[in-house]
Amino acid sequence: QLAGLAVIAFGLWLRFGGPMAEFATDKKSPELFFMGLYVLVGAGAIMSAVGFFGCCGAARESQCLIGTFFACLLVIFAGEVTAGVFAFIGKKVAIEEAQKIYEDAYEDYMKNPVGKVNSTIYRYHVALQCCGKGNVEQQTGLPCPENIQLPKASNCLVEIQNVIDTQLRLLGIVGIAIASITIFGMIFSMVLCCTIRNMREMI
């Protein structure tokens, strides 16, 4: 249950508290990346619910509930492995998608550097602590954060790649940790189930 709640909190933090949250405030957002976060939060919710049933099964010494707990953990483990493979394969697509969003905002700003377009690209610059997408000449007239330093000043596309790489690395670490907990949960649930069965046979 605690692991499930931790996964939910981590997924929500990446979605609403990290730098990538700025991409979700616009009409366009890197759907592939956020889809992975929604799957993570969903897995955390399922883990919490399954943990509750596992506690009930252990408290009541019910082989049926513990067996169900094992089956649910097996499904969750398979889902985690699938999500990990999906994230690894889709990393390049997620980066390109996020970079395209910034480039579109950049082009919109160049066509109409006032109002909402101005605030949109400024939000990206503040969140990523960068300005522009290629060289110093492309920063002319851009709403850049204060005290920005080179080389970040001209590499927003690079910063986007770094942010997504970092976030996906964190997801990978959390996924490995949760998968390890899931494996131990399956092992202990089977040991407990066998122990309960042996005790009843002795009685």
Tab-separated table of N, CA and C in Angstrom, residues 32 86-96 164-165 168:
chain	number	residue	atom	x	y	z
A	32	LEU	N	2.711	11.271	-25.364
A	32	LEU	CA	3.370	10.005	-25.078
A	32	LEU	C	3.981	10.015	-23.685
A	86	PHE	N	7.984	0.066	-23.173
A	86	PHE	CA	7.312	1.108	-23.949
A	86	PHE	C	8.001	2.455	-23.777
A	87	ALA	N	8.386	2.782	-22.513
A	87	ALA	CA	9.056	4.057	-22.240
A	87	ALA	C	10.422	4.106	-22.918
A	88	PHE	N	11.153	2.987	-22.892
A	88	PHE	CA	12.477	2.944	-23.507
A	88	PHE	C	12.386	3.131	-25.021
A	89	ILE	N	11.423	2.457	-25.631
A	89	ILE	CA	11.261	2.548	-27.079
A	89	ILE	C	10.748	3.922	-27.492
A	90	GLY	N	9.838	4.485	-26.678
A	90	GLY	CA	9.185	5.736	-27.054
A	90	GLY	C	9.901	6.993	-26.608
A	91	LYS	N	11.102	6.861	-26.011
A	91	LYS	CA	11.798	8.039	-25.492
A	91	LYS	C	12.111	9.044	-26.590
A	92	LYS	N	12.634	8.560	-27.702
A	92	LYS	CA	13.001	9.455	-28.808
A	92	LYS	C	11.775	10.182	-29.346
A	93	VAL	N	10.659	9.475	-29.468
A	93	VAL	CA	9.426	10.092	-29.972
A	93	VAL	C	8.935	11.157	-29.004
A	94	ALA	N	9.014	10.881	-27.684
A	94	ALA	CA	8.569	11.852	-26.680
A	94	ALA	C	9.417	13.113	-26.722
A	95	ILE	N	10.726	12.944	-26.910
A	95	ILE	CA	11.622	14.107	-26.995
A	95	ILE	C	11.294	14.939	-28.229
A	96	GLU	N	11.141	14.281	-29.367
A	96	GLU	CA	10.831	15.000	-30.611
A	96	GLU	C	9.484	15.717	-30.502
A	164	ILE	N	13.628	15.439	-20.348
A	164	ILE	CA	12.901	14.191	-20.572
A	164	ILE	C	13.782	12.988	-20.253
A	165	ASP	N	15.068	13.059	-20.615
A	165	ASP	CA	15.998	11.975	-20.271
A	165	ASP	C	16.042	11.765	-18.754
A	168	LEU	N	12.633	10.333	-17.444
A	168	LEU	CA	12.476	8.923	-17.783
A	168	LEU	C	13.458	8.052	-16.988
